[in-house]
Each structure stands twice: as structure tokens, then as C-alpha cells.
Amino acid sequence: MLNIKPLSTQLQKIAELELGEVPERIPTDLDALKQWLEQQPHLKVNQDNQFLIQFLRGCKYSLERAKEKLDRYYTLMTKYPEIFLTTNVDDITFRRNHNLGILIPLPMPLNDFGPRIMMFRFSYSPKNAPIEDVFRSVNAIPQVLLVDDPYACIYGTVYIVDMSQITTGHILQLTPPFVMKVVTYYENTLPLRVKAIYCINVHKLAEQLLKLILSCMGEKLRRRVFICGKNFDSIYQGLPQKYFPQDYGGENGRLEDLCADFNKKWNEYREYFQDNIHYGTVESLRTGKPIDFDGLFGMGGSFRKLDVD
């Protein structure tokens, strides 16, 4: 039995047209991925079908790409557990950092039936918590979405990044190696396609961090980054104001309420995260070459001139 959540008629159509999904072939596709996993002594993986199918969907049913992404997902989690491995969503520090509202999925997808919109804010004090603790709670959210949110799974994600609260303390914490790890996680590891990133309230200090982030991205993703200052008119064509949170003049939920409500998801997926303790990689058992994170974390390109509207 597949135990995969059914998609709506419209989402199923998009999955077939854009991702190459063939419903009748899903059992065969999943079996092929599982057979490969059985031949990887270094990999201990969650083999729930709902989890695995997203690696196929996120890679447009390229089995080779799905293998690479799944291996990278667990290798990154094992190598840098302080940033990417969450096993206890009831941990006081984890919940406290979540309740700062740094990353929040918004209720209405883009155009009412499209990518899931994610709101990111630098709403944490760099003095009060290690950056690894902060981002571990942030990075756990897409781990929920890849088994829970059909819009994110099929259409992908769109990010609104509010840079108004960036301080010198944030800049000092977000070192190039740390930023490269996080960019690699979202761009090359998660099987959720990033369709666009809208950076708003970009001031002079924030430009320093944005240049670093852009330099760590591949060219394809860099072309999907849109930058503006306090005037959002230049991005409303791609992301209409209606889809911003109420806190930003839109109609897409109040951030404080959405953040509090997401605690129900942590409760719902408590065991899902507890199981992470059983998964990961054992590099001494890997039969092929290890993943070259040094190469993967290489700078994606030169600094680009920022045009802030």
C-alpha cells in the first residue's frame, strides 16, 4: 500500500505536466529508489513513501537527481547536526526560537493556487542565541512542508525576506561558511523548488549580507532574486500586495498568529522528528567518493551590483 496523500485534480495535473509524474508508475518509481537505497550501506533513510516521493517530485522524476539529493540531504544533516538535525521539537530552545517568527509559511499560496509563500525576518537577537540554534528551528520548517504541504511540494516555494532588522551583530554571525551551508540546504538539498526570492527593506548594511548570499547561489537561483528598499511597487507585479502578511499591508494572515498556530504542526509531527535520530550517513561505509562539500560550498560567482528600488 502506497500511503501517499492524494492530490487535488488541479495539483495532480500540474504534477503530471510540470514534474513528469505518471500516477500509474509511482509504485515502480518508488521501488527503484528503494532498491538503490538497499545497495547503499552508508545511508539510513526514512523510507516512508510520502517522504520519498517528494525527492522524485522535486527532481522531476529524475531517479539519478533524486538519489543525489537524498544522499546530500542526510549527509548534510549528519555532518552539521547543529544546524540541520532536529529530533526534539519540544525542546524549550527550539520552541523559543520558533516563536520569534523568523520563518513562517503564509496561508494563501501565490495566486491562490500556486507556490507556498514563506516569510523570513531577521527577528532574532544575535546576542541571545547561537546562530546554529536559531537556524535549526528555521530549517526544520521545510522538513514539515515536504510531507505536509502539497502546494510547496508541487508548485515550489516563494520567499519574502525582510532585511529591515539586520544589524552588525547579524552580519558578524552569518559568516561565509555558515551562509554557504544554509544556501546549499535550500538550493541543492531540499526537494522543494525555490521559484523566487523577494528581498525587501534592503538598507546599506543589509546589502553586505545580500552580496554574500548572492555569491553563494548558482546563477539560475540568482536570476530569481528580486531586490527593493521600502517601496515594494517594483515587486507587486510578481507578488501582489494581497499575498503579503497583514503586517505588511496584505491579506495573508497576521504573523504573530501564524507563528503561534504553527506550534500545532510541531505537535503533529513530533514522532516524525524523533525518528530522525535513526537516520543519517556512516561515511566509513560509503562505497563511492564522499560528497565534496568543500566544492559544493564554493562561491557561486562574483559579487553582483545591487540595484535597490
Coordinates of C-alpha atoms in Angstrom, one line a residue:
M1 CA 0.0 0.0 0.0
L2 CA 1.4 3.4 -1.1
N3 CA 0.1 5.5 1.8
I4 CA 0.6 8.7 -0.3
K5 CA -1.8 11.6 0.3
P6 CA -3.9 12.1 -2.8
L7 CA -3.5 15.4 -4.7
S8 CA -6.4 17.6 -5.8
T9 CA -7.3 17.3 -9.5
Q10 CA -5.6 20.6 -10.4
L11 CA -2.4 19.7 -8.4
Q12 CA -2.3 16.3 -10.0
K13 CA -2.5 17.9 -13.4
I14 CA 0.4 20.2 -12.6
A15 CA 2.4 17.3 -11.2
E16 CA 2.0 15.4 -14.4
L17 CA 2.6 18.4 -16.7
E18 CA 5.5 20.1 -14.9
L19 CA 7.1 17.3 -12.9
G20 CA 6.6 14.4 -15.2
E21 CA 4.6 12.4 -12.7
V22 CA 2.8 9.3 -14.1
P23 CA 0.4 8.1 -11.4
E24 CA 0.4 4.5 -12.6
R25 CA 4.1 4.4 -12.5
I26 CA 4.6 5.8 -8.9
P27 CA 4.9 2.3 -7.3
T28 CA 7.6 1.4 -9.8
D29 CA 9.4 4.7 -9.4
L30 CA 9.4 4.3 -5.6
D31 CA 10.6 0.7 -5.8
A32 CA 13.5 1.8 -8.0
L33 CA 14.6 4.4 -5.4
K34 CA 14.2 1.9 -2.6
Q35 CA 16.2 -0.7 -4.4
W36 CA 19.1 1.8 -4.8
L37 CA 18.9 2.6 -1.1
E38 CA 19.2 -1.0 -0.2
Q39 CA 22.5 -1.0 -2.0
Q40 CA 23.9 2.0 -0.1
P41 CA 25.4 0.7 3.2
H42 CA 26.3 4.2 4.3
L43 CA 22.7 5.5 4.1
K44 CA 20.0 5.1 6.7
V45 CA 16.9 6.8 5.3
N46 CA 13.3 7.4 6.2
Q47 CA 11.6 5.1 3.6
D48 CA 8.1 6.4 4.1
N49 CA 6.5 6.8 0.7
Q50 CA 5.2 10.3 1.4
F51 CA 8.8 11.4 2.2
L52 CA 10.5 9.6 -0.7
I53 CA 8.0 10.7 -3.4
Q54 CA 8.9 14.3 -2.8
F55 CA 12.5 13.6 -3.7
L56 CA 11.2 12.2 -7.0
R57 CA 8.7 15.1 -7.5
G58 CA 11.3 17.7 -6.5
C59 CA 13.7 16.3 -9.1
K60 CA 11.1 16.0 -11.8
Y61 CA 11.3 12.2 -11.6
S62 CA 15.0 12.0 -12.5
L63 CA 16.0 9.0 -10.5
E64 CA 19.7 10.0 -10.5
R65 CA 19.0 13.5 -9.3
A66 CA 16.7 12.1 -6.6
K67 CA 19.5 9.8 -5.4
E68 CA 21.9 12.6 -5.3
K69 CA 19.6 14.9 -3.4
L70 CA 18.5 12.3 -0.9
D71 CA 22.2 11.4 -0.2
R72 CA 23.1 15.1 0.2
Y73 CA 20.1 15.6 2.5
Y74 CA 21.2 13.1 5.0
T75 CA 24.9 13.8 4.6
L76 CA 24.4 17.4 5.4
M77 CA 22.2 16.5 8.4
T78 CA 24.8 14.1 9.7
K79 CA 27.8 16.4 9.1
Y80 CA 26.2 19.5 10.5
P81 CA 23.6 18.3 13.0
E82 CA 23.8 21.6 15.0
I83 CA 22.2 23.4 12.0
F84 CA 20.0 20.8 10.2
L85 CA 19.2 17.9 12.5
T86 CA 16.1 18.3 14.6
T87 CA 14.9 15.4 16.8
N88 CA 13.1 17.1 19.7
V89 CA 10.5 19.7 18.7
D90 CA 9.5 20.1 22.3
D91 CA 12.9 21.4 23.3
I92 CA 12.5 24.7 25.1
T93 CA 15.2 26.4 23.0
F94 CA 13.7 25.1 19.8
R95 CA 10.2 26.4 20.6
R96 CA 11.5 29.7 21.8
N97 CA 13.4 30.3 18.6
H98 CA 10.5 29.3 16.5
N99 CA 8.2 31.7 18.4
L100 CA 10.4 34.6 17.3
G101 CA 8.7 34.2 13.9
I102 CA 11.8 34.1 11.8
L103 CA 10.4 31.8 9.1
I104 CA 6.6 31.4 8.6
P105 CA 4.6 29.8 5.8
L106 CA 1.7 32.0 4.8
P107 CA -1.8 30.5 4.5
M108 CA -2.7 31.7 0.9
P109 CA -0.4 30.3 -1.8
L110 CA 0.6 32.7 -4.6
N111 CA -2.3 33.4 -6.9
D112 CA -4.5 31.3 -4.6
F113 CA -3.3 28.2 -6.2
G114 CA 0.5 28.2 -6.7
P115 CA 3.8 28.2 -4.8
R116 CA 3.7 28.4 -1.0
I117 CA 4.8 31.8 0.2
M118 CA 7.4 31.8 3.0
M119 CA 8.0 34.9 5.2
F120 CA 11.6 35.3 6.6
R121 CA 12.6 38.0 9.0
F122 CA 15.8 38.6 11.0
S123 CA 13.6 38.9 14.1
Y124 CA 16.1 37.3 16.5
S125 CA 18.8 38.9 18.6
P126 CA 22.3 37.7 17.7
K127 CA 23.3 38.3 21.3
N128 CA 20.7 35.9 22.8
A129 CA 21.3 32.6 20.9
P130 CA 23.9 30.8 18.9
I131 CA 23.2 31.1 15.2
E132 CA 23.1 27.3 14.9
D133 CA 20.3 27.0 17.4
V134 CA 18.3 29.8 15.6
F135 CA 18.6 28.2 12.2
R136 CA 17.9 24.7 13.4
S137 CA 14.4 25.7 14.2
V138 CA 14.1 27.6 10.9
N139 CA 15.5 24.7 8.8
A140 CA 13.0 22.3 10.3
I141 CA 10.0 24.1 8.8
P142 CA 10.6 22.9 5.2
Q143 CA 11.1 19.4 6.6
V144 CA 7.5 19.6 7.6
L145 CA 6.4 21.0 4.3
L146 CA 7.9 18.3 2.2
V147 CA 5.5 15.8 3.7
D148 CA 2.6 18.1 4.6
D149 CA 2.1 20.9 2.1
P150 CA 1.0 19.9 -1.4
Y151 CA 1.4 23.4 -2.8
A152 CA 5.1 23.6 -1.7
C153 CA 5.6 20.0 -2.9
I154 CA 4.1 20.5 -6.4
Y155 CA 4.5 24.2 -7.2
G156 CA 7.5 25.0 -5.0
T157 CA 8.1 28.0 -2.7
V158 CA 8.4 31.8 -2.9
Y159 CA 10.3 33.7 -0.2
I160 CA 9.8 37.2 1.1
V161 CA 12.9 38.2 3.0
D162 CA 12.6 41.3 5.2
M163 CA 16.0 42.7 5.8
S164 CA 15.0 45.7 7.8
Q165 CA 16.1 44.3 11.2
I166 CA 19.6 43.3 10.1
T167 CA 22.3 44.6 12.5
T168 CA 26.1 44.4 12.6
G169 CA 25.6 41.6 15.1
H170 CA 23.7 39.6 12.4
I171 CA 26.5 40.3 9.9
L172 CA 29.2 39.0 12.2
Q173 CA 27.3 35.8 13.0
L174 CA 26.5 35.0 9.4
T175 CA 29.9 34.1 8.2
P176 CA 30.6 32.9 4.7
P177 CA 31.0 29.2 5.6
F178 CA 27.7 29.3 7.6
V179 CA 25.8 31.1 4.8
M180 CA 27.1 28.7 2.2
K181 CA 25.8 25.7 4.2
V182 CA 22.3 27.3 4.5
V183 CA 22.2 28.2 0.8
T184 CA 23.3 24.7 -0.1
Y185 CA 20.5 23.3 2.0
Y186 CA 17.8 25.3 0.3
E187 CA 19.1 25.4 -3.2
N188 CA 20.8 22.0 -3.7
T189 CA 19.4 19.7 -0.9
L190 CA 15.7 20.2 -0.2
P191 CA 13.4 18.8 -2.8
L192 CA 11.3 21.9 -2.8
R193 CA 11.8 24.2 -5.8
V194 CA 12.6 27.8 -4.9
K195 CA 10.7 29.8 -7.6
A196 CA 11.5 33.3 -6.4
I197 CA 13.1 35.3 -3.5
Y198 CA 11.9 38.9 -2.9
C199 CA 14.2 40.8 -0.6
I200 CA 12.5 43.9 0.9
N201 CA 13.6 46.8 3.1
V202 CA 17.2 46.4 1.9
H203 CA 19.3 49.1 3.5
K204 CA 23.1 49.7 3.2
L205 CA 24.1 47.3 6.0
A206 CA 21.8 44.6 4.6
E207 CA 23.5 45.0 1.2
Q208 CA 26.7 43.5 2.7
L209 CA 24.9 40.3 3.7
L210 CA 22.9 40.1 0.5
K211 CA 26.0 40.3 -1.6
L212 CA 27.4 37.3 0.3
I213 CA 24.2 35.3 -0.1
L214 CA 24.1 36.0 -3.8
S215 CA 27.7 35.0 -4.3
C216 CA 26.9 31.6 -2.8
M217 CA 24.0 30.9 -5.1
G218 CA 24.0 29.3 -8.5
E219 CA 23.3 31.6 -11.5
K220 CA 19.8 30.1 -12.0
L221 CA 18.7 31.0 -8.5
R222 CA 20.4 34.4 -8.6
R223 CA 18.2 35.3 -11.5
R224 CA 15.1 34.6 -9.3
V225 CA 16.2 37.1 -6.6
F226 CA 14.4 40.5 -6.7
I227 CA 15.6 43.4 -4.5
C228 CA 13.9 46.5 -3.3
G229 CA 14.0 49.0 -0.5
K230 CA 11.0 50.4 1.3
N231 CA 8.9 50.8 -1.8
F232 CA 7.5 47.5 -2.9
D233 CA 5.8 48.6 -6.1
S234 CA 8.6 47.0 -8.2
I235 CA 7.8 43.5 -7.0
Y236 CA 4.0 43.7 -6.8
Q237 CA 3.7 42.5 -10.4
G238 CA 5.3 39.2 -9.4
L239 CA 4.0 39.1 -5.9
P240 CA 0.8 41.2 -5.5
Q241 CA 0.3 43.0 -2.2
K242 CA -2.7 40.8 -1.4
Y243 CA -0.3 37.9 -0.7
F244 CA 1.8 39.8 1.8
P245 CA 1.0 39.3 5.5
Q246 CA -1.4 41.8 7.1
D247 CA 1.7 43.2 8.9
Y248 CA 2.9 44.4 5.5
G249 CA -0.4 45.7 4.2
G250 CA -1.6 42.4 2.7
E251 CA -4.3 39.9 3.4
N252 CA -2.2 36.8 4.0
G253 CA -2.5 36.3 7.8
R254 CA -1.1 38.0 10.8
L255 CA 2.5 36.8 11.5
E256 CA 2.1 36.5 15.3
D257 CA -1.0 34.3 14.9
L258 CA 0.6 32.2 12.1
C259 CA 3.7 31.6 14.2
A260 CA 1.7 30.6 17.2
D261 CA -0.5 28.3 15.1
F262 CA 2.4 26.5 13.6
N263 CA 3.2 25.0 17.0
K264 CA 0.3 22.6 16.2
K265 CA 2.4 21.3 13.3
W266 CA 5.3 20.7 15.7
N267 CA 3.0 18.7 17.9
E268 CA 1.6 16.8 14.9
Y269 CA 5.0 15.9 13.6
R270 CA 6.7 15.1 17.0
E271 CA 7.3 11.5 16.1
Y272 CA 8.4 12.3 12.6
F273 CA 11.3 14.4 14.0
Q274 CA 12.0 11.9 16.8
D275 CA 12.7 9.3 14.1
N276 CA 15.5 11.5 12.7
I277 CA 17.8 10.0 15.4
H278 CA 17.7 6.8 13.4
Y279 CA 18.7 8.3 10.0
G280 CA 21.8 9.7 8.5
T281 CA 25.1 8.6 6.9
V282 CA 28.1 6.5 8.0
E283 CA 30.9 7.7 5.8
S284 CA 33.2 4.8 6.7
L285 CA 30.7 2.5 4.9
R286 CA 30.3 4.7 1.8
T287 CA 31.5 2.7 -1.3
G288 CA 31.9 5.6 -3.6
K289 CA 33.5 9.0 -3.3
P290 CA 32.4 11.2 -0.4
I291 CA 30.3 14.2 -1.2
D292 CA 32.6 17.1 -1.8
F293 CA 31.1 19.8 0.4
D294 CA 34.2 22.0 0.0
G295 CA 33.5 22.1 -3.7
L296 CA 29.7 22.3 -3.1
F297 CA 30.3 25.3 -0.8
G298 CA 32.5 27.0 -3.4
M299 CA 31.4 30.6 -4.2
G300 CA 28.8 30.5 -6.9
G301 CA 30.0 33.7 -8.7
S302 CA 31.3 37.1 -8.3
F303 CA 29.6 39.8 -6.2
R304 CA 26.8 41.5 -8.1
K305 CA 25.9 45.1 -8.1
L306 CA 22.8 45.6 -6.1
D307 CA 20.0 47.7 -7.6
V308 CA 17.7 48.7 -4.8
D309 CA 14.5 50.3 -5.8

